[in-house]
Amino acid sequence: MKGVNEMSKIINDERLPIGKFFAWKSRDVSVASITVIVTGYLSLFCTDTLNMKPAIVGTILLISKFVDVFTDFIAGYLVDNTNTKLGKGRPYELSIVGSWLCTVLLFSCPSRWQYPAKVAWIFCMYTLVFSVFNSLLGACHNPYMIRAFKNKAVISKVASFGGIVTMLGSAIVSITFPIVMGKLATSEAGWHALILIYAIPLALIGLLRFIFIKEDSSIDAESVQKRVDIKQILTMFKTNKYVWAYAGITGVYNLCVGLSVSTYYFKYIVGNISYMSIISALAMVMLPVMFIFPSLMKKMKVSNLIELGTGCAILGYLIIFFAKKNMALLVLGNVLTSLATLPIAYLGVIVIMELATYNEWKGMPRMEGSTNIVSNFATKAFNGIGIGLQGLLLSLCGYISSDSTQVAQPDSAILAIRLMYSLVPMAFYILIIVFALFLGRLENRLPEIEKEVEERKGGITNV
């Protein structure tokens, strides 16, 4: 009878309430939408509406990203040392309001302003969105998630099935935004109205997690009382080499995101920016893959899934280079490149849990918040480097900044756009495979490490 009760308890512990699941994913959809809008369209807004040089825009955003050296460190430190009635990570969820407010302000910069005023405004608003508010959201995510759900099996379900919700939500924004943009974003006032249409509902959606999901204070109860100091964080940086491998994966991936010239490609190569909605709709094709993630994770490690997805992406980028205006080949290539996104974007929390377990095995606090500092910084810094490279390469290749829809770009700029949409990211993705192979060493050792950690605690686990 005891065995039956224990089995029943395990089954119940692995259940994922549907209401809690959707409430949890609400904020991820909101943040993903900010990323889609700001990362995808800010450069085009600056060059073709504010008449700013692409090299200047890239430099502004690059400098802003390096502010994250400080803000990510501070955010992780704050979260790891937070212990309120609301919990450890939950209080910082309110940052979603600040992220959307500053996104609206970012796209409200008047073109009549002098160049220095434009530069200062774009820098300040962009920094507030990513270096302040999104840094806090990134740092609080994993500690909040670990304390909101019961164990690794449930968290794995949330991460994989949740990716479907995030993908659908961001896909709706990706598909509709260029269509609505084509109708509204013909002036500064049009851009402002466009962003407000998305900002107000998505900010409200982003608050649902904070409103409905509480943290379980009994989870990791012992370490909650232990204050993490800066020395321990620095020690973790030195002793946990796998933190840097994961940072390499997220960093290179986001460098390619920052380098993306999809808006320029569809405007000047394909000839119709509204066709971007077709590529965005490809997210729907990825849904079956997300449904099998939990089953795949029983057979494959996260690092193996990253290697597989990245290999497909390399082939996809090669196809895109030869596609030019051919939408069939562009669709095929983008389907393959999307496969690399899935494990990197949606299974990161599993990797952070593994890295935290390694910290514990090394005699340090788990530090889920601080463990994510390096990957968060790499994500933002390399994304900034990608944006900076985008602006620099476009400028060097003679890109013409203009609010005129009739401007003809020189052949050198057209070639640069084609390369940055295909072969350049393909080359960088090879590095992701190298980092994933290194991370796989930890995952191979993890069963032994987890067993030893459990033995130290007398068989009681944290998750």
Short mmCIF file of N, CA, C and O in Angstrom, two decimals, residues 195-290:
data_model
loop_
_atom_site.label_atom_id
_atom_site.label_comp_id
_atom_site.label_asym_id
_atom_site.label_seq_id
_atom_site.Cartn_x
_atom_site.Cartn_y
_atom_site.Cartn_z
N ILE A 195 2.89 50.92 -32.24
CA ILE A 195 3.47 50.33 -31.02
C ILE A 195 2.43 50.28 -29.90
O ILE A 195 2.34 49.29 -29.16
N LEU A 196 1.61 51.31 -29.77
CA LEU A 196 0.58 51.33 -28.72
C LEU A 196 -0.44 50.21 -28.92
O LEU A 196 -0.93 49.63 -27.93
N ILE A 197 -0.76 49.89 -30.15
CA ILE A 197 -1.72 48.82 -30.44
C ILE A 197 -1.26 47.51 -29.82
O ILE A 197 -2.07 46.71 -29.34
N TYR A 198 0.06 47.29 -29.82
CA TYR A 198 0.61 46.05 -29.27
C TYR A 198 0.98 46.20 -27.80
O TYR A 198 0.84 45.25 -27.01
N ALA A 199 1.46 47.35 -27.40
CA ALA A 199 2.00 47.53 -26.05
C ALA A 199 0.95 47.39 -24.96
O ALA A 199 1.19 46.71 -23.94
N ILE A 200 -0.20 48.00 -25.13
CA ILE A 200 -1.20 48.01 -24.05
C ILE A 200 -1.72 46.61 -23.72
O ILE A 200 -1.63 46.18 -22.56
N PRO A 201 -2.22 45.84 -24.68
CA PRO A 201 -2.70 44.49 -24.33
C PRO A 201 -1.59 43.56 -23.87
O PRO A 201 -1.78 42.75 -22.95
N LEU A 202 -0.41 43.66 -24.49
CA LEU A 202 0.67 42.74 -24.15
C LEU A 202 1.28 43.06 -22.78
O LEU A 202 1.75 42.15 -22.09
N ALA A 203 1.25 44.32 -22.36
CA ALA A 203 1.71 44.66 -21.01
C ALA A 203 0.76 44.06 -19.97
O ALA A 203 1.20 43.53 -18.94
N LEU A 204 -0.53 44.12 -20.24
CA LEU A 204 -1.52 43.54 -19.32
C LEU A 204 -1.39 42.02 -19.27
O LEU A 204 -1.46 41.41 -18.19
N ILE A 205 -1.18 41.41 -20.42
CA ILE A 205 -0.97 39.96 -20.47
C ILE A 205 0.28 39.58 -19.68
O ILE A 205 0.30 38.58 -18.95
N GLY A 206 1.32 40.39 -19.79
CA GLY A 206 2.58 40.10 -19.10
C GLY A 206 2.49 40.12 -17.59
O GLY A 206 3.35 39.58 -16.90
N LEU A 207 1.45 40.73 -17.05
CA LEU A 207 1.27 40.80 -15.59
C LEU A 207 0.56 39.60 -15.00
O LEU A 207 0.51 39.44 -13.77
N LEU A 208 0.00 38.73 -15.84
CA LEU A 208 -0.80 37.60 -15.33
C LEU A 208 0.02 36.66 -14.46
O LEU A 208 -0.49 36.11 -13.48
N ARG A 209 1.29 36.43 -14.82
CA ARG A 209 2.13 35.55 -14.00
C ARG A 209 2.27 36.09 -12.59
O ARG A 209 2.10 35.36 -11.60
N PHE A 210 2.58 37.37 -12.49
CA PHE A 210 2.74 37.99 -11.17
C PHE A 210 1.45 37.92 -10.36
O PHE A 210 1.47 37.66 -9.15
N ILE A 211 0.32 38.13 -10.99
CA ILE A 211 -0.96 38.19 -10.29
C ILE A 211 -1.40 36.82 -9.78
O ILE A 211 -1.85 36.69 -8.63
N PHE A 212 -1.21 35.77 -10.57
CA PHE A 212 -1.84 34.49 -10.26
C PHE A 212 -0.91 33.41 -9.72
O PHE A 212 -1.39 32.41 -9.17
N ILE A 213 0.39 33.55 -9.85
CA ILE A 213 1.29 32.46 -9.45
C ILE A 213 2.16 32.87 -8.27
O ILE A 213 2.91 33.85 -8.35
N LYS A 214 2.05 32.10 -7.21
CA LYS A 214 2.83 32.35 -6.01
C LYS A 214 4.08 31.47 -5.99
O LYS A 214 4.14 30.44 -6.66
N GLU A 215 5.06 31.89 -5.21
CA GLU A 215 6.23 31.06 -4.99
C GLU A 215 6.00 30.14 -3.80
O GLU A 215 5.31 30.51 -2.84
N ASP A 216 6.57 28.94 -3.87
CA ASP A 216 6.52 27.99 -2.76
C ASP A 216 7.76 28.21 -1.90
O ASP A 216 8.87 27.87 -2.30
N SER A 217 7.57 28.77 -0.73
CA SER A 217 8.71 29.11 0.13
C SER A 217 9.42 27.88 0.69
O SER A 217 10.54 27.98 1.19
N SER A 218 8.77 26.70 0.61
CA SER A 218 9.39 25.48 1.14
C SER A 218 10.45 24.93 0.20
O SER A 218 11.31 24.15 0.60
N ILE A 219 10.37 25.34 -1.09
CA ILE A 219 11.36 24.85 -2.05
C ILE A 219 12.69 25.55 -1.81
O ILE A 219 12.79 26.76 -1.74
N ASP A 220 13.73 24.73 -1.69
CA ASP A 220 15.07 25.28 -1.45
C ASP A 220 15.09 26.15 -0.20
O ASP A 220 15.76 27.18 -0.14
N ALA A 221 14.33 25.69 0.83
CA ALA A 221 14.14 26.49 2.03
C ALA A 221 15.45 26.81 2.73
O ALA A 221 15.64 27.91 3.25
N GLU A 222 16.38 25.87 2.75
CA GLU A 222 17.64 26.10 3.47
C GLU A 222 18.46 27.20 2.82
O GLU A 222 18.96 28.10 3.48
N SER A 223 18.56 27.17 1.47
CA SER A 223 19.41 28.16 0.81
C SER A 223 18.75 29.53 0.74
O SER A 223 19.42 30.52 0.55
N VAL A 224 17.42 29.58 0.92
CA VAL A 224 16.74 30.87 0.91
C VAL A 224 17.26 31.75 2.02
O VAL A 224 17.34 32.96 1.91
N GLN A 225 17.64 31.12 3.13
CA GLN A 225 18.09 31.88 4.28
C GLN A 225 19.56 32.30 4.17
O GLN A 225 20.03 33.09 4.97
N LYS A 226 20.28 31.72 3.20
CA LYS A 226 21.70 32.00 3.07
C LYS A 226 21.91 33.17 2.11
O LYS A 226 21.46 33.14 0.98
N ARG A 227 22.62 34.15 2.57
CA ARG A 227 22.86 35.32 1.74
C ARG A 227 24.03 35.04 0.81
O ARG A 227 25.07 34.53 1.20
N VAL A 228 23.84 35.35 -0.46
CA VAL A 228 24.89 35.16 -1.45
C VAL A 228 25.69 36.45 -1.54
O VAL A 228 25.13 37.53 -1.74
N ASP A 229 27.01 36.36 -1.39
CA ASP A 229 27.83 37.57 -1.48
C ASP A 229 28.56 37.61 -2.82
O ASP A 229 28.61 36.62 -3.56
N ILE A 230 29.11 38.75 -3.12
CA ILE A 230 29.75 38.95 -4.42
C ILE A 230 30.95 38.03 -4.59
O ILE A 230 31.22 37.53 -5.69
N LYS A 231 31.65 37.74 -3.51
CA LYS A 231 32.81 36.85 -3.58
C LYS A 231 32.39 35.46 -4.07
O LYS A 231 33.10 34.84 -4.88
N GLN A 232 31.24 34.97 -3.60
CA GLN A 232 30.77 33.66 -4.03
C GLN A 232 30.41 33.67 -5.52
O GLN A 232 30.65 32.69 -6.23
N ILE A 233 29.83 34.78 -5.97
CA ILE A 233 29.49 34.88 -7.38
C ILE A 233 30.76 34.85 -8.24
O ILE A 233 30.83 34.16 -9.25
N LEU A 234 31.77 35.60 -7.81
CA LEU A 234 33.04 35.63 -8.55
C LEU A 234 33.72 34.26 -8.53
O LEU A 234 34.33 33.84 -9.51
N THR A 235 33.61 33.55 -7.39
CA THR A 235 34.16 32.20 -7.30
C THR A 235 33.47 31.27 -8.28
O THR A 235 34.11 30.44 -8.93
N MET A 236 32.15 31.42 -8.40
CA MET A 236 31.39 30.62 -9.34
C MET A 236 31.86 30.87 -10.78
O MET A 236 31.99 29.94 -11.57
N PHE A 237 32.14 32.14 -11.10
CA PHE A 237 32.63 32.46 -12.43
C PHE A 237 33.95 31.72 -12.73
O PHE A 237 34.21 31.30 -13.86
N LYS A 238 34.79 31.58 -11.69
CA LYS A 238 36.11 30.97 -11.87
C LYS A 238 36.04 29.45 -11.92
O LYS A 238 36.79 28.81 -12.67
N THR A 239 35.18 28.85 -11.12
CA THR A 239 35.20 27.39 -10.95
C THR A 239 34.19 26.64 -11.82
O THR A 239 34.38 25.45 -12.07
N ASN A 240 33.13 27.31 -12.24
CA ASN A 240 32.13 26.62 -13.07
C ASN A 240 32.36 26.97 -14.54
O ASN A 240 31.78 27.90 -15.08
N LYS A 241 33.21 26.18 -15.17
CA LYS A 241 33.58 26.46 -16.56
C LYS A 241 32.41 26.24 -17.52
O LYS A 241 32.38 26.81 -18.63
N TYR A 242 31.43 25.44 -17.11
CA TYR A 242 30.30 25.17 -17.98
C TYR A 242 29.37 26.38 -18.10
O TYR A 242 28.61 26.48 -19.07
N VAL A 243 29.42 27.28 -17.13
CA VAL A 243 28.68 28.53 -17.23
C VAL A 243 29.10 29.29 -18.48
O VAL A 243 28.29 29.88 -19.20
N TRP A 244 30.40 29.24 -18.75
CA TRP A 244 30.94 29.97 -19.91
C TRP A 244 30.58 29.28 -21.21
O TRP A 244 30.40 29.93 -22.26
N ALA A 245 30.48 27.94 -21.18
CA ALA A 245 30.07 27.21 -22.39
C ALA A 245 28.64 27.57 -22.77
O ALA A 245 28.34 27.82 -23.94
N TYR A 246 27.77 27.61 -21.76
CA TYR A 246 26.38 27.97 -22.03
C TYR A 246 26.29 29.43 -22.49
O TYR A 246 25.51 29.77 -23.38
N ALA A 247 27.12 30.28 -21.89
CA ALA A 247 27.15 31.69 -22.31
C ALA A 247 27.60 31.80 -23.77
O ALA A 247 27.12 32.66 -24.52
N GLY A 248 28.52 30.94 -24.17
CA GLY A 248 28.98 30.93 -25.56
C GLY A 248 27.85 30.59 -26.52
O GLY A 248 27.70 31.20 -27.58
N ILE A 249 27.03 29.61 -26.12
CA ILE A 249 25.89 29.21 -26.96
C ILE A 249 24.90 30.35 -27.11
O ILE A 249 24.51 30.73 -28.22
N THR A 250 24.47 30.91 -25.97
CA THR A 250 23.48 31.98 -26.03
C THR A 250 24.06 33.24 -26.65
O THR A 250 23.36 33.98 -27.36
N GLY A 251 25.35 33.48 -26.42
CA GLY A 251 25.99 34.67 -26.97
C GLY A 251 26.07 34.65 -28.49
O GLY A 251 25.65 35.61 -29.16
N VAL A 252 26.57 33.56 -29.04
CA VAL A 252 26.72 33.47 -30.50
C VAL A 252 25.34 33.46 -31.17
O VAL A 252 25.14 34.11 -32.21
N TYR A 253 24.39 32.75 -30.57
CA TYR A 253 23.03 32.72 -31.13
C TYR A 253 22.46 34.15 -31.20
O TYR A 253 21.90 34.55 -32.22
N ASN A 254 22.62 34.90 -30.13
CA ASN A 254 22.06 36.26 -30.10
C ASN A 254 22.88 37.24 -30.91
O ASN A 254 22.35 38.28 -31.32
N LEU A 255 24.14 36.96 -31.14
CA LEU A 255 24.91 37.76 -32.09
C LEU A 255 24.26 37.68 -33.47
O LEU A 255 24.10 38.69 -34.17
N CYS A 256 23.85 36.46 -33.85
CA CYS A 256 23.20 36.27 -35.14
C CYS A 256 21.82 36.94 -35.17
O CYS A 256 21.41 37.47 -36.21
N VAL A 257 21.13 36.93 -34.02
CA VAL A 257 19.84 37.63 -33.94
C VAL A 257 20.04 39.13 -34.17
O VAL A 257 19.30 39.77 -34.90
N GLY A 258 21.08 39.69 -33.51
CA GLY A 258 21.37 41.11 -33.67
C GLY A 258 21.82 41.47 -35.07
O GLY A 258 21.53 42.55 -35.58
N LEU A 259 22.50 40.53 -35.71
CA LEU A 259 23.01 40.76 -37.06
C LEU A 259 21.91 40.68 -38.11
O LEU A 259 22.08 41.13 -39.25
N SER A 260 20.77 40.11 -37.73
CA SER A 260 19.69 39.86 -38.68
C SER A 260 19.27 41.11 -39.46
O SER A 260 19.07 42.18 -38.89
N VAL A 261 19.15 40.94 -40.75
CA VAL A 261 18.73 42.04 -41.62
C VAL A 261 17.45 41.64 -42.35
O VAL A 261 17.24 42.02 -43.51
N SER A 262 16.61 40.87 -41.69
CA SER A 262 15.40 40.34 -42.35
C SER A 262 14.51 41.45 -42.89
O SER A 262 13.96 41.33 -43.99
N THR A 263 14.36 42.54 -42.11
CA THR A 263 13.50 43.63 -42.60
C THR A 263 14.09 44.27 -43.86
O THR A 263 13.37 44.58 -44.81
N TYR A 264 15.41 44.46 -43.86
CA TYR A 264 16.07 45.01 -45.04
C TYR A 264 15.99 44.03 -46.21
O TYR A 264 15.82 44.43 -47.37
N TYR A 265 16.14 42.74 -45.92
CA TYR A 265 16.12 41.71 -46.97
C TYR A 265 14.78 41.70 -47.69
O TYR A 265 14.72 41.68 -48.93
N PHE A 266 13.70 41.74 -46.91
CA PHE A 266 12.38 41.66 -47.54
C PHE A 266 11.97 42.99 -48.19
O PHE A 266 11.18 43.00 -49.12
N LYS A 267 12.54 44.08 -47.71
CA LYS A 267 12.24 45.37 -48.33
C LYS A 267 12.99 45.55 -49.63
O LYS A 267 12.41 46.01 -50.63
N TYR A 268 14.28 45.15 -49.65
CA TYR A 268 15.11 45.47 -50.82
C TYR A 268 15.43 44.26 -51.72
O TYR A 268 15.71 44.44 -52.90
N ILE A 269 15.41 43.04 -51.19
CA ILE A 269 15.71 41.86 -52.01
C ILE A 269 14.41 41.25 -52.53
O ILE A 269 14.22 41.08 -53.72
N VAL A 270 13.50 40.90 -51.59
CA VAL A 270 12.22 40.32 -51.99
C VAL A 270 11.33 41.38 -52.62
O VAL A 270 10.58 41.12 -53.56
N GLY A 271 11.39 42.60 -52.07
CA GLY A 271 10.62 43.70 -52.63
C GLY A 271 9.29 43.96 -51.96
O GLY A 271 8.53 44.83 -52.39
N ASN A 272 8.99 43.22 -50.88
CA ASN A 272 7.73 43.42 -50.17
C ASN A 272 7.90 43.01 -48.72
O ASN A 272 7.99 41.82 -48.41
N ILE A 273 7.95 44.00 -47.82
CA ILE A 273 8.21 43.70 -46.42
C ILE A 273 7.06 42.93 -45.78
O ILE A 273 7.25 42.22 -44.79
N SER A 274 5.86 43.01 -46.34
CA SER A 274 4.72 42.27 -45.80
C SER A 274 4.91 40.77 -45.91
O SER A 274 4.31 40.00 -45.16
N TYR A 275 5.76 40.32 -46.83
CA TYR A 275 6.01 38.88 -47.00
C TYR A 275 6.74 38.29 -45.79
O TYR A 275 6.81 37.07 -45.66
N MET A 276 7.26 39.16 -44.93
CA MET A 276 7.88 38.66 -43.71
C MET A 276 6.87 37.89 -42.86
O MET A 276 7.24 37.01 -42.09
N SER A 277 5.60 38.24 -42.99
CA SER A 277 4.57 37.55 -42.22
C SER A 277 4.49 36.08 -42.60
O SER A 277 4.14 35.23 -41.77
N ILE A 278 4.82 35.75 -43.85
CA ILE A 278 4.83 34.35 -44.28
C ILE A 278 5.91 33.58 -43.55
O ILE A 278 5.70 32.47 -43.06
N ILE A 279 7.10 34.19 -43.45
CA ILE A 279 8.20 33.55 -42.74
C ILE A 279 7.87 33.42 -41.26
O ILE A 279 8.15 32.39 -40.62
N SER A 280 7.25 34.44 -40.69
CA SER A 280 6.87 34.39 -39.27
C SER A 280 5.86 33.29 -39.01
O SER A 280 5.85 32.69 -37.93
N ALA A 281 5.01 33.02 -39.97
CA ALA A 281 3.99 31.98 -39.80
C ALA A 281 4.61 30.58 -39.73
O ALA A 281 3.95 29.63 -39.33
N LEU A 282 5.91 30.49 -40.08
CA LEU A 282 6.58 29.19 -40.02
C LEU A 282 6.66 28.65 -38.60
O LEU A 282 6.89 27.47 -38.38
N ALA A 283 6.46 29.55 -37.62
CA ALA A 283 6.47 29.09 -36.23
C ALA A 283 5.43 28.00 -36.02
O ALA A 283 5.61 27.10 -35.20
N MET A 284 4.34 28.07 -36.77
CA MET A 284 3.29 27.06 -36.65
C MET A 284 3.81 25.68 -37.05
O MET A 284 3.39 24.66 -36.51
N VAL A 285 4.73 25.65 -38.03
CA VAL A 285 5.29 24.39 -38.49
C VAL A 285 6.11 23.73 -37.40
O VAL A 285 6.26 22.50 -37.35
N MET A 286 6.66 24.56 -36.49
CA MET A 286 7.53 24.05 -35.45
C MET A 286 6.77 23.43 -34.27
O MET A 286 7.36 22.77 -33.42
N LEU A 287 5.47 23.64 -34.21
CA LEU A 287 4.69 23.18 -33.06
C LEU A 287 4.81 21.68 -32.80
O LEU A 287 4.97 21.25 -31.66
N PRO A 288 4.72 20.81 -33.83
CA PRO A 288 4.86 19.38 -33.56
C PRO A 288 6.19 19.02 -32.91
O PRO A 288 6.26 18.10 -32.09
N VAL A 289 7.25 19.75 -33.27
CA VAL A 289 8.57 19.49 -32.67
C VAL A 289 8.54 19.79 -31.18
O VAL A 289 9.10 19.05 -30.37
N MET A 290 7.87 20.90 -30.80
CA MET A 290 7.79 21.26 -29.39
C MET A 290 7.03 20.22 -28.58
O MET A 290 7.34 19.96 -27.42
#
